[in-house]
Amino acid sequence: MSIDQNNKTIAATKQYIEAKSLEFKTGNSPDNPSLSADYLIGKPVSGGNQFDFQAIQGFDFPTAYKHRSNLADTKIELLKIELISLKQQVLFEAKTLMLEAIYLKQYQNILSTRLETSEAIVNNYQKMYEAELISALELNKAKIQLLSIRGEIGRAHV
């Protein structure tokens, strides 16, 4: 599963860039032509009837179209750079989260091993205490160590 393909922010930004690209490319052509026709009845009759047809098209200097096109291309490139920046930011955040998850998993494994060891030590100390080989102080130290490890495990799960 690829993050940049499935991230909704990146997908929305790609669609936004496509829409803006189309917007930047539109409007760089001459205005729509206007057509008009008039039928004029001549007076006096000897002057004859007249039919006028007009086609009007406004346009700018050719360099204006070139500059608008270059400006649109520049704006599109800026949007593409923003998309690359967004992708890098999202991928960095994902990588950071993944590394943190890996760290926490390994930390939990270490704590689990320490817990098992500490429980085994407490059990052995309990047997040794019951056999009166060690004092209650040593047994309590082992129990405190066990409680400390359980507290660390509780904090690690949060």
Protein backbone atom coordinates (compact mmCIF):
# COMPACT_ATOMS: atom_id res chain seq x y z
CA MET A 1 0.00 0.00 0.00
CA SER A 2 1.57 3.22 -1.16
CA ILE A 3 1.07 6.28 1.01
CA ASP A 4 1.21 8.88 -1.76
CA GLN A 5 -1.38 6.97 -3.80
CA ASN A 6 -3.84 6.46 -0.93
CA ASN A 7 -3.48 9.77 0.93
CA LYS A 8 -6.64 11.84 0.51
CA THR A 9 -4.84 15.16 0.92
CA ILE A 10 -2.46 14.37 -1.92
CA ALA A 11 -5.29 13.10 -4.14
CA ALA A 12 -7.33 16.26 -3.48
CA THR A 13 -4.30 18.44 -4.22
CA LYS A 14 -3.72 16.62 -7.51
CA GLN A 15 -7.34 17.29 -8.54
CA TYR A 16 -6.99 20.91 -7.46
CA ILE A 17 -3.86 21.28 -9.61
CA GLU A 18 -5.63 19.78 -12.62
CA ALA A 19 -8.54 22.20 -12.21
CA LYS A 20 -6.24 25.20 -11.72
CA SER A 21 -4.15 24.16 -14.74
CA LEU A 22 -7.25 24.19 -16.91
CA GLU A 23 -8.26 27.54 -15.43
CA PHE A 24 -4.83 29.03 -16.19
CA LYS A 25 -4.91 27.77 -19.78
CA THR A 26 -8.37 29.19 -20.51
CA GLY A 27 -8.82 32.83 -21.43
CA ASN A 28 -5.66 33.04 -23.51
CA SER A 29 -7.46 33.14 -26.82
CA PRO A 30 -9.09 36.04 -28.62
CA ASP A 31 -12.56 37.03 -27.52
CA ASN A 32 -15.52 35.43 -29.22
CA PRO A 33 -16.39 37.12 -32.49
CA SER A 34 -19.64 38.99 -32.78
CA LEU A 35 -21.71 38.87 -35.92
CA SER A 36 -24.41 41.28 -36.97
CA ALA A 37 -26.51 41.75 -40.07
CA ASP A 38 -28.72 44.67 -41.10
CA TYR A 39 -31.14 45.03 -43.98
CA LEU A 40 -31.60 48.67 -44.92
CA ILE A 41 -34.47 49.73 -47.13
CA GLY A 42 -33.31 52.51 -49.37
CA LYS A 43 -35.06 55.83 -49.70
CA PRO A 44 -35.62 56.99 -52.31
CA VAL A 45 -36.37 53.75 -54.06
CA SER A 46 -33.80 54.57 -56.68
CA GLY A 47 -31.11 54.29 -54.00
CA GLY A 48 -31.90 50.56 -53.61
CA ASN A 49 -31.93 48.29 -50.64
CA GLN A 50 -28.75 47.51 -48.79
CA PHE A 51 -27.66 44.47 -46.77
CA ASP A 52 -24.84 45.06 -44.23
CA PHE A 53 -22.97 42.16 -42.62
CA GLN A 54 -20.36 42.72 -39.88
CA ALA A 55 -17.96 40.30 -38.21
CA ILE A 56 -16.05 41.83 -35.30
CA GLN A 57 -13.20 40.15 -33.43
CA GLY A 58 -11.05 41.80 -30.78
CA PHE A 59 -7.48 40.68 -30.28
CA ASP A 60 -4.31 41.68 -28.45
CA PHE A 61 -0.79 41.90 -29.74
CA PRO A 62 0.65 38.43 -30.40
CA THR A 63 3.27 38.87 -27.65
CA ALA A 64 0.48 39.30 -25.07
CA TYR A 65 -0.76 35.77 -25.81
CA LYS A 66 2.77 34.42 -25.53
CA HIS A 67 3.33 36.15 -22.18
CA ARG A 68 -0.03 34.92 -20.82
CA SER A 69 0.86 31.39 -21.90
CA ASN A 70 4.26 31.62 -20.21
CA LEU A 71 2.63 32.99 -17.06
CA ALA A 72 0.12 30.13 -17.04
CA ASP A 73 2.94 27.59 -17.47
CA THR A 74 4.86 29.18 -14.60
CA LYS A 75 1.81 29.07 -12.32
CA ILE A 76 1.26 25.41 -13.20
CA GLU A 77 4.91 24.61 -12.41
CA LEU A 78 4.56 26.37 -9.04
CA LEU A 79 1.51 24.24 -8.24
CA LYS A 80 3.45 21.10 -9.18
CA ILE A 81 6.28 22.15 -6.87
CA GLU A 82 3.74 22.67 -4.07
CA LEU A 83 2.43 19.14 -4.72
CA ILE A 84 5.95 17.73 -4.46
CA SER A 85 6.45 19.62 -1.21
CA LEU A 86 3.14 18.30 0.15
CA LYS A 87 4.07 14.72 -0.83
CA GLN A 88 7.42 15.06 0.94
CA GLN A 89 5.74 16.43 4.05
CA VAL A 90 3.15 13.63 4.16
CA LEU A 91 5.79 10.97 3.52
CA PHE A 92 8.03 12.45 6.23
CA GLU A 93 5.17 12.38 8.74
CA ALA A 94 4.35 8.79 7.76
CA LYS A 95 7.99 7.76 8.07
CA THR A 96 8.22 9.42 11.48
CA LEU A 97 5.11 7.61 12.69
CA MET A 98 6.36 4.29 11.34
CA LEU A 99 9.74 4.69 13.06
CA GLU A 100 8.02 5.64 16.31
CA ALA A 101 5.77 2.57 16.05
CA ILE A 102 8.79 0.33 15.42
CA TYR A 103 10.61 1.87 18.38
CA LEU A 104 7.64 1.39 20.69
CA LYS A 105 7.19 -2.21 19.57
CA GLN A 106 10.84 -3.00 20.25
CA TYR A 107 10.67 -1.15 23.58
CA GLN A 108 7.62 -3.21 24.55
CA ASN A 109 9.46 -6.41 23.62
CA ILE A 110 12.38 -5.41 25.85
CA LEU A 111 10.03 -4.54 28.70
CA SER A 112 8.22 -7.84 28.26
CA THR A 113 11.50 -9.71 28.56
CA ARG A 114 12.48 -7.66 31.62
CA LEU A 115 9.07 -8.38 33.18
CA GLU A 116 9.44 -12.14 32.69
CA THR A 117 12.94 -12.04 34.16
CA SER A 118 11.84 -9.91 37.09
CA GLU A 119 8.87 -12.20 37.82
CA ALA A 120 11.21 -15.21 37.78
CA ILE A 121 13.58 -13.43 40.17
CA VAL A 122 10.72 -12.54 42.54
CA ASN A 123 9.51 -16.17 42.48
CA ASN A 124 13.02 -17.44 43.24
CA TYR A 125 13.51 -14.85 45.99
CA GLN A 126 10.13 -15.85 47.46
CA LYS A 127 11.24 -19.48 47.61
CA MET A 128 14.58 -18.44 49.09
CA TYR A 129 12.82 -16.25 51.65
CA GLU A 130 10.52 -19.10 52.64
CA ALA A 131 13.62 -21.29 53.03
CA GLU A 132 15.10 -18.47 55.15
CA LEU A 133 18.11 -18.05 52.86
CA ILE A 134 17.52 -14.32 52.29
CA SER A 135 15.98 -11.51 54.29
CA ALA A 136 12.64 -9.78 53.72
CA LEU A 137 14.55 -6.69 52.61
CA GLU A 138 16.05 -8.46 49.59
CA LEU A 139 12.67 -9.94 48.68
CA ASN A 140 11.06 -6.50 48.88
CA LYS A 141 13.79 -5.01 46.67
CA ALA A 142 12.96 -7.61 44.01
CA LYS A 143 9.25 -6.85 44.35
CA ILE A 144 9.90 -3.10 44.01
CA GLN A 145 11.90 -3.78 40.84
CA LEU A 146 8.98 -5.84 39.49
CA LEU A 147 6.54 -3.02 40.26
CA SER A 148 8.85 -0.53 38.58
CA ILE A 149 8.93 -2.60 35.39
CA ARG A 150 5.12 -2.98 35.45
CA GLY A 151 4.85 0.82 35.78
CA GLU A 152 7.13 1.28 32.75
CA ILE A 153 4.97 -1.15 30.77
CA GLY A 154 1.85 0.80 31.75
CA ARG A 155 3.43 4.07 30.58
CA ALA A 156 4.64 2.48 27.34
CA HIS A 157 1.12 1.37 26.38
CA VAL A 158 -0.22 4.92 26.65
